[in-house]
XYZ file of C-alpha atoms in Angstrom:
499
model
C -91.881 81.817 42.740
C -90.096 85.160 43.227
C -92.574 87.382 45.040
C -93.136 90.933 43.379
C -91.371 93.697 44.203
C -93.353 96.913 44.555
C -91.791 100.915 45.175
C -91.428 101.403 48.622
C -93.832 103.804 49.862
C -93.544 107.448 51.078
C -94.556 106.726 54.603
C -93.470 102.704 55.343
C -95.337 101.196 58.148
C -93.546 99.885 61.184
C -93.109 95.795 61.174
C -94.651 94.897 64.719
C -95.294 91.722 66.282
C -98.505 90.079 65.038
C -101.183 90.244 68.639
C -104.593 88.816 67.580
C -107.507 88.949 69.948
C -109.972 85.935 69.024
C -112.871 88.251 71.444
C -116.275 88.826 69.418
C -116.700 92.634 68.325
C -119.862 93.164 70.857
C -117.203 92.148 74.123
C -114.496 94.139 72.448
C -116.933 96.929 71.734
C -118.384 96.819 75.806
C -114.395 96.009 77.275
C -115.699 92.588 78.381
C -113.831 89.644 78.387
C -115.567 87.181 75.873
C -116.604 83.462 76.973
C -116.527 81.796 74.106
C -119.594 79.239 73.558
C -119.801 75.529 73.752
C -121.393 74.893 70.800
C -119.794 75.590 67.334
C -120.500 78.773 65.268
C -122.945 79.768 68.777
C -122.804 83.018 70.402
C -120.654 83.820 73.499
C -121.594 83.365 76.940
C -121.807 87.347 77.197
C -123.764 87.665 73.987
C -126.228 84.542 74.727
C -127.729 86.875 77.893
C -127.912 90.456 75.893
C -131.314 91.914 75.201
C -132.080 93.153 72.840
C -130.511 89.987 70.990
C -127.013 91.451 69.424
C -125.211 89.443 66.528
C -121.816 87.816 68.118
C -119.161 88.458 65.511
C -115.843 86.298 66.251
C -113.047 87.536 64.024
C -109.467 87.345 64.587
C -108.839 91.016 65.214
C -105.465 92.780 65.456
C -104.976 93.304 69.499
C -102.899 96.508 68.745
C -106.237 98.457 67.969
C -105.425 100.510 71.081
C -101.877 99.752 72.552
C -99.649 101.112 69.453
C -98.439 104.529 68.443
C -98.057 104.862 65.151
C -97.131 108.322 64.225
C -99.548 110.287 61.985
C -97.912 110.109 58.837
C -98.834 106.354 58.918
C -102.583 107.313 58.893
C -102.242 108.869 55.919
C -100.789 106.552 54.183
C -102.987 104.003 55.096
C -105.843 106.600 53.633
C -103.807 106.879 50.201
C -103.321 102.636 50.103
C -107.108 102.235 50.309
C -107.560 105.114 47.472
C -105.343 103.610 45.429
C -106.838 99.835 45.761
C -103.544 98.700 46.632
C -105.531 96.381 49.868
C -108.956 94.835 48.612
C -112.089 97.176 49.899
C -114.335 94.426 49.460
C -114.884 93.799 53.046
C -115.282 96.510 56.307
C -112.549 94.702 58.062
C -109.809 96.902 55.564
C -111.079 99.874 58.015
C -109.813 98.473 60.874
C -106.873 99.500 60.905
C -107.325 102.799 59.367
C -109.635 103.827 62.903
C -106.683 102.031 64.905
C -104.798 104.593 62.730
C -106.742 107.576 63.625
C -107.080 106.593 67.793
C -103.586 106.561 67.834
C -102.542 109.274 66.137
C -104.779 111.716 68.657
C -107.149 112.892 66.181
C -110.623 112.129 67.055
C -111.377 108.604 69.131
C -113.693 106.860 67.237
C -114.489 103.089 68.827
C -112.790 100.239 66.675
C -116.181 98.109 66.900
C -117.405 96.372 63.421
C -120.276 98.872 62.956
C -117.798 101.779 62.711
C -115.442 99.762 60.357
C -118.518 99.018 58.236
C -119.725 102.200 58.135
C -116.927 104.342 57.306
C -116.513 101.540 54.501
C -120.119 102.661 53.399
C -119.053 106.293 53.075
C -115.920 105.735 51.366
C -117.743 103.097 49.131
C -121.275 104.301 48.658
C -121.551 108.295 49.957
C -118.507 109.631 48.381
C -119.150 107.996 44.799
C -122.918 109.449 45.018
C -121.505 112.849 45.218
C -119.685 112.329 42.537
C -121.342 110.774 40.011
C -125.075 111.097 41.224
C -126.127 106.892 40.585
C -122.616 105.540 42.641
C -121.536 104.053 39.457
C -118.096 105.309 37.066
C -116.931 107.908 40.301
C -114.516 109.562 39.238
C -110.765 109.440 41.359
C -110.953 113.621 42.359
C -113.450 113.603 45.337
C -111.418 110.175 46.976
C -108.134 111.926 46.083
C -109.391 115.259 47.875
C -112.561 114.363 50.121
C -111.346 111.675 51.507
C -108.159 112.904 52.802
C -109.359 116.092 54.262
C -112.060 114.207 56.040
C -109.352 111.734 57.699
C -106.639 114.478 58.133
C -109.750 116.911 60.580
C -109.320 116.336 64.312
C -113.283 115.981 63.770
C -114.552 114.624 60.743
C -113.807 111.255 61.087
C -116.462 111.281 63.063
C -118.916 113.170 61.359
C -117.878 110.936 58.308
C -119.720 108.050 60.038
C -122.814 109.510 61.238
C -123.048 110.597 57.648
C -122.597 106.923 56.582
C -125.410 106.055 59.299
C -127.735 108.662 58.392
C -127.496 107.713 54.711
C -128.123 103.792 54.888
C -130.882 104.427 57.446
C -132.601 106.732 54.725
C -132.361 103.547 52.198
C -132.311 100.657 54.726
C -134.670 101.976 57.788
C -132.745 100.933 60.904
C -134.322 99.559 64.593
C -134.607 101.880 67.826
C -131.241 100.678 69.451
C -130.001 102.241 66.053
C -132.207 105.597 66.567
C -130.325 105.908 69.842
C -126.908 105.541 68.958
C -127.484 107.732 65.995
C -128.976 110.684 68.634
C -126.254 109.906 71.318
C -123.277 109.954 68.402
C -124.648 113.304 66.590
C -125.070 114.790 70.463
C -120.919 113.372 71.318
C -120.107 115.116 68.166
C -121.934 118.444 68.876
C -120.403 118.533 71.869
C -116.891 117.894 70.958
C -117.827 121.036 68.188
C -118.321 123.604 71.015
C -115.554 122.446 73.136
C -113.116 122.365 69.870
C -113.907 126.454 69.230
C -113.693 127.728 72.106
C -109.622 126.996 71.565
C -107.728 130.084 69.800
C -110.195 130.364 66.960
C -107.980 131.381 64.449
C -106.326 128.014 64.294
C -109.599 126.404 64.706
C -112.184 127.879 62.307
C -111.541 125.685 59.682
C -111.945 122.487 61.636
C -115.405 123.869 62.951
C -116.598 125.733 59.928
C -116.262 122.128 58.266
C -117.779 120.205 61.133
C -120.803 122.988 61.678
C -121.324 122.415 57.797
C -121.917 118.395 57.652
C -123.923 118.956 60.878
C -126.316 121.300 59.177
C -126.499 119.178 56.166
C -127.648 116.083 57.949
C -130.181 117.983 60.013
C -131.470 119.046 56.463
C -131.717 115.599 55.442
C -133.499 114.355 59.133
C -136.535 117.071 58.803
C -135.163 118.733 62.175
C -136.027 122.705 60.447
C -135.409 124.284 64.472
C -131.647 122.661 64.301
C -130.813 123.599 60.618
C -131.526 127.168 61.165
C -129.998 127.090 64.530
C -127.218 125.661 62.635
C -127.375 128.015 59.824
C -126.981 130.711 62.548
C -124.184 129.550 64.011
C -122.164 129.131 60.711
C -123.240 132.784 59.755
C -121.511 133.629 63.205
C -118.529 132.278 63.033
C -118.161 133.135 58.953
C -118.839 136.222 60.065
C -116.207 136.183 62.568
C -114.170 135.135 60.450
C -114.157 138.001 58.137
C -116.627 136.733 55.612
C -116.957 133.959 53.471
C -114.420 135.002 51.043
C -111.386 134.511 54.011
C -112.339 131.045 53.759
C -109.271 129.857 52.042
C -110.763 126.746 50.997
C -112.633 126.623 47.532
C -114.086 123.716 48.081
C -115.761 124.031 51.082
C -116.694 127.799 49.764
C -118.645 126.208 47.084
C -120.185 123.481 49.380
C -121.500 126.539 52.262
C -122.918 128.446 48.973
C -124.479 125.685 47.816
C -126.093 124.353 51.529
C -127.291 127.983 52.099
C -129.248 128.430 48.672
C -130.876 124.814 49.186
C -131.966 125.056 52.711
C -133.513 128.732 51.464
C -135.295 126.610 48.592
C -136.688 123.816 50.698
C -137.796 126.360 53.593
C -139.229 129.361 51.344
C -137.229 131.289 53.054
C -134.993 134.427 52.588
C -130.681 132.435 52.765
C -128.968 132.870 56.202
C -125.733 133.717 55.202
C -126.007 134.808 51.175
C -127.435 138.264 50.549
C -130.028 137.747 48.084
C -128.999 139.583 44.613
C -131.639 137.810 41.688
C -129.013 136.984 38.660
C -129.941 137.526 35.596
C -129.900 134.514 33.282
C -127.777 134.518 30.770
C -127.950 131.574 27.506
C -124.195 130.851 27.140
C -123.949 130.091 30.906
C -125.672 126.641 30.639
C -123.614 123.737 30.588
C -124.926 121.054 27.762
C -127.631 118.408 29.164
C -127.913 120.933 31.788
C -130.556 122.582 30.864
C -133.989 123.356 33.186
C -136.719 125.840 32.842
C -134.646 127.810 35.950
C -132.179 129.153 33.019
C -132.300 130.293 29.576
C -130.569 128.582 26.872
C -130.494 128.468 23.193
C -131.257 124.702 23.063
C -134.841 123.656 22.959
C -135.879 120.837 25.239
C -137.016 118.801 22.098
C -133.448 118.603 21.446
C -132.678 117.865 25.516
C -134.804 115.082 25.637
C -134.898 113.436 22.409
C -133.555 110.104 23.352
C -136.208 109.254 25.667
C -138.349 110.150 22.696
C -140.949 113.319 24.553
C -143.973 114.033 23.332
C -142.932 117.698 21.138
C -145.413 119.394 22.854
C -144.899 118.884 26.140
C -141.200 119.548 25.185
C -142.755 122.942 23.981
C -144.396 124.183 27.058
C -141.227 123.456 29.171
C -139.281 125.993 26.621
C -142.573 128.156 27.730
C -142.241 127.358 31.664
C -138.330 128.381 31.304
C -139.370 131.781 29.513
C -142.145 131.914 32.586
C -139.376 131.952 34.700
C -136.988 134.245 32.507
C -140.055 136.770 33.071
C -140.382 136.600 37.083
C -137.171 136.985 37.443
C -135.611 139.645 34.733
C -138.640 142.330 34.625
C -138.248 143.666 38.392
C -141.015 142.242 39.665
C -139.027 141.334 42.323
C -138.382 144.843 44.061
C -141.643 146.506 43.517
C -142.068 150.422 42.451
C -144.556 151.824 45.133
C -144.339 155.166 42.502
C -146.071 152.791 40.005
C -148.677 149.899 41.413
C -150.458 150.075 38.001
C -146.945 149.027 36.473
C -146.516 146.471 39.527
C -150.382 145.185 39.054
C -150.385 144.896 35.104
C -146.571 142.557 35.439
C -148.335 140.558 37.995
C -151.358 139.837 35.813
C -149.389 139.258 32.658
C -147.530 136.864 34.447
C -150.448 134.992 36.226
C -152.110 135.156 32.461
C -148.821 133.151 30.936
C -148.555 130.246 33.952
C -152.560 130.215 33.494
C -151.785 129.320 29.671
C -149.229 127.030 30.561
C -151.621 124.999 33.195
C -154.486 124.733 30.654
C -152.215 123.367 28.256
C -150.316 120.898 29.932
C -153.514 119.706 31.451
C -155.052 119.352 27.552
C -151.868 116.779 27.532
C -152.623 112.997 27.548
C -151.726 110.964 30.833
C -150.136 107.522 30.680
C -150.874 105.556 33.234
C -148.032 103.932 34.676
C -146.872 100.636 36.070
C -143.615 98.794 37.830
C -142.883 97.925 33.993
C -143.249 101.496 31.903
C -140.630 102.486 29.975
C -138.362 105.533 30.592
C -140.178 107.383 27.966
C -143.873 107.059 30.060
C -142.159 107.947 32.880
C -140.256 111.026 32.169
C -143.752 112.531 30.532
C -145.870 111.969 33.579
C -142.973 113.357 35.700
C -142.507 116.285 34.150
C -146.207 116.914 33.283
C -147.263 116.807 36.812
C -144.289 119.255 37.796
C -145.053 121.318 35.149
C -148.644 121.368 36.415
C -147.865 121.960 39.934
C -145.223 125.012 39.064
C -147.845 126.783 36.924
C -150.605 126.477 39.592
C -148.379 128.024 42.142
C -147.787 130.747 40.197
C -150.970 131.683 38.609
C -152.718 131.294 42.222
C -149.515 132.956 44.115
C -149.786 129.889 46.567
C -146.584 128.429 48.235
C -145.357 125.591 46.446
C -145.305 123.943 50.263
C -149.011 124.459 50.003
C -149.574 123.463 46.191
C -147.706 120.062 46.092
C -149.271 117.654 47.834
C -148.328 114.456 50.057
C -150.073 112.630 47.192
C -148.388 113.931 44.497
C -145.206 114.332 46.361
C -145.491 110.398 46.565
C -146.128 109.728 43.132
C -143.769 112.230 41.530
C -140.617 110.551 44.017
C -141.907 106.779 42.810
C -141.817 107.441 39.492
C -138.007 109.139 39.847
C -137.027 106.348 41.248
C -138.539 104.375 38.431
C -136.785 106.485 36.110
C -133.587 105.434 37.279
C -130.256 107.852 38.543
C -128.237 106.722 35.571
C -131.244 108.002 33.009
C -131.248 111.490 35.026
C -127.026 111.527 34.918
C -128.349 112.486 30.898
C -130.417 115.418 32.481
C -129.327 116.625 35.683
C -130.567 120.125 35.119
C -134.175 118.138 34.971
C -133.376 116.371 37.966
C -132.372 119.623 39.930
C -135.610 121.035 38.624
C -137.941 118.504 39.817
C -136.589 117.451 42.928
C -135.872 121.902 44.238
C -139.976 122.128 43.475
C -140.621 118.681 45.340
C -138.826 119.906 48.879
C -140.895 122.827 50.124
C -143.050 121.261 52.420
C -141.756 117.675 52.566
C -142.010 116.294 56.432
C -140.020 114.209 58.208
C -141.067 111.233 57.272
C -138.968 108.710 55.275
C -140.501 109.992 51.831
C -139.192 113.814 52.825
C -136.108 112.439 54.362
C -135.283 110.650 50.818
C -136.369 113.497 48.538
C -134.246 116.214 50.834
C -131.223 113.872 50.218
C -131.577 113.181 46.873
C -132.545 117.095 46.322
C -128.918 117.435 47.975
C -127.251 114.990 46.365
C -128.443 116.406 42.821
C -127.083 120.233 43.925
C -123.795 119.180 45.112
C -123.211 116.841 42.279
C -124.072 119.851 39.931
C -122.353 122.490 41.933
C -119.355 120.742 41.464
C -119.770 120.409 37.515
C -120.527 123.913 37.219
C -120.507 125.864 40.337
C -121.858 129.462 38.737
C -124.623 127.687 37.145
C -126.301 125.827 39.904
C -125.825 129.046 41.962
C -127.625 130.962 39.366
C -130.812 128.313 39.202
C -130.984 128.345 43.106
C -131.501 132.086 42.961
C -133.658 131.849 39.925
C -136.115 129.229 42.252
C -135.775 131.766 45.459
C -136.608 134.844 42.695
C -139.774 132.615 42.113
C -140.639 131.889 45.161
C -140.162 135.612 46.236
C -142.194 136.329 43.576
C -145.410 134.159 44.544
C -145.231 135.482 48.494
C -145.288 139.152 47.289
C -141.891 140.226 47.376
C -141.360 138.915 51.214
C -139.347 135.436 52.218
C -139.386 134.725 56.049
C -136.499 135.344 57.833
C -136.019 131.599 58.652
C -138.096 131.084 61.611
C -138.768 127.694 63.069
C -142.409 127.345 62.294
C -143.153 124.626 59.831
């Protein structure tokens, strides 16, 4: 049978004499040399003394991980084969190559062990499709055709790109301590490698660290650690700053994704954004997208229209069109920016608007509860979510308590099980929702796993928004900060490091 011919591509790869290495990944990994075992299918002589026990992987590994030098342009074609599915990504070993790729092309050394293989297979295969399509499931072919690339073409995301991968699995599949170390000793090699990187000629090298500074920040967000995020905050302000402000970016993209960090971490902190000036939009109906829709921003569509396949209760759908025109009235009557000429003016909004989210809390509370279970339907589910939000957002306002203080760990818990139960590809029909319920869950969350997986998902939800409709999400991040504003008295902390 005639083999088939396929177009020869842009950047063809040298032939080379095959050089396997029959060494287990943990010898290869420590520059051992492996004693293979007596006893079929048993660990090596190396790996039968470790402790803390190690799995002994023997594969038949291509030697040339190290010893050849394939010019660059071979990298990146290696990135675009795996993009285009022309070599199966069903297994980690496909990656392999691809970090042989990157050694030897001098762009950032990464070890060519089986964890790293495996876990920059995660992130193109599990973090990249749940920033673009919010469940992992129908990605679309944009963020691999654009994200992935730039991440393998930076002298230091490659990296970054697999501490990402790390950080995410650990927040669904809790690792062991040896993994808590080499996650703290990776992110501190990486930090590291950031300083020394800018202080080159930074006008070549702003991009690179602007990039790295961002995922950084980001994954601090997601860990709890609030003294390294604003530290980190800081430091991109600095060097944006430097760099003659965040419009001499040149990079939409990455534009979008500081905007979008900086109004987020503001949200989950209650706190005033470190490199945004704050400027309250005013909401305007035609902006929202369709299924977009959350009480953060007007729109002509009622929410009995939003949710009527998961068949709402009308009146609940009601007082959400009330909570959005609760919101509409914080931030659109200049209650923001007091008058000190008028504090009868300033006192009278204040108790008109305490008066409406009192309304709102009596009535939602007059609401029947469902009581749920592992089995309850999407429709029992939706109602209790949004009925507690609903009830937690109206007490915060009408006692001008921080939502940090208002929302529980208890209800925190409960409102995250049943989103979960609710299922990613059920919010994909109302991401505004989603955006909505998760931005009033953060404030307050700890580190624990439960604040670690509602500060991703929280992420996860803006981003995948942002990059639907950029001007939107912007405008219901503000909308939230106008809110919270609102309930401290007109005064967000600068940021400090105090939880």
């Amino acid at each position: 049978m005639e083999r088939p011919i396929h177009a020869r591509p842009e950047f063809p790869l040298r032939s080379q004499p095959e050089i396997l290495s029959r060494s287990c990944t943990e010898c290869r990994r420590r520059k051992q040399k492996c004693k293979p075992s007596l006893i079929p299918d048993g660990p090596c002589a190396n790996c039968a003394k470790r402790y803390p026990p190690v799995v002994c992987v023997k594969s038949q590994l291509d030697g040339r991980l190290k010893s050849n030098r394939r010019p660059y342009k071979d990298v990146r074609y290696q990135v675009q084969v795996a993009i285009n599915n022309e070599q199966p990504l069903g297994s980690p070993r496909t990656f392999f190559g691809l970090i042989a790729g990157i050694n030897t092309a001098g762009i950032s050394p990464i070890d060519p062990n089986a964890q790293n293989a495996q876990l920059l297979y995660y992130y193109v295969q599990r973090v990249i499709p749940l920033i673009a399509s919010l469940d992992g499931k129908d990605s679309p072919p944009e963020p691999n055709d654009s994200l992935l690339p730039c991440v393998i073409n930076s002298p230091l995301l490659p990296k970054i790109a697999i501490l990402e991968a790390a950080i995410v699995r650990e927040l669904f599949q809790p690792c062991d301590l040896a993994e808590n170390r080499r996650l703290i000793l990776l992110k501190g090699e990486i930090i590291a490698r950031i300083n020394k990187f800018i202080t080159k000629d930074f006008s070549k090298t702003y991009r690179e660290a602007i990039q790295s500074v961002l995922h950084i920040a980001l994954l601090e967000y997601y860990w709890g650690e609030r003294a390294s995020v604003v530290a980190h905050m800081n430091g991109l302000k600095s060097m944006i700053k430097l760099r003659g402000g965040i419009e001499s970016l040149e990079s939409e993209l990455f534009t979008k994704l500081i905007t979008l960090l900086d109004l987020q971490i503001a949200c989950g902190y209650e706190k005033v954004p470190s490199i945004l000036t704050f400027d309250l939009p005013v909401m305007a109906a035609s902006q929202c997208p369709q299924t977009f829709e959350n009480p953060f921003h007007e729109s002509a569509t009622p929410f009995s229209t939003v949710l009527e396949q998961f068949y709402i209760l009308y009146e609940l759908a009601t007082i959400l069109d009330d909570v959005r025109l609760l919101t509409s009235s914080i931030t659109s009557i200049g209650t923001i920016k007091y008058d000190l000429d008028d504090p009868l003016s300033q006192e009278q909004n204040t108790i008109t608007i305490t008066d409406h989210a009192f309304r709102i809390l009596h009535a939602t509370r007059c609401l029947p509860t469902t009581p749920l279970t592992p089995s309850s339907p999407p429709a029992d589910l939706i109602h209790e979510i949004l009925r507690t939000t609903i009830i937690i957002y109206t007490t915060a306002i009408s006692s001008r308590l921080p939502l940090s203080i208002v929302y529980t760990p208890a209800l925190r818990r409960e409102v995250y099980h049943s989103a979960m139960g609710f299922q990613l590809s059920n919010w994909k029909h109302i991401p505004g929702l989603q955006l909505w319920v998760l931005l009033l869950a953060c404030p307050g969350s700890g580190k624990d796993p439960l604040g670690r997986l509602l500060r991703s998902h929280k992420s996860l939800a803006t981003i995948y928004t942002g990059l639907k409709d950029f001007e939107f999400t912007v405008s219901c991040l503000r909308s939230f900060l106008g809110v919270q504003r609102w309930i401290s008295g007109g005064i967000l902390n600068e940021g400090s490091v105090e939880n």
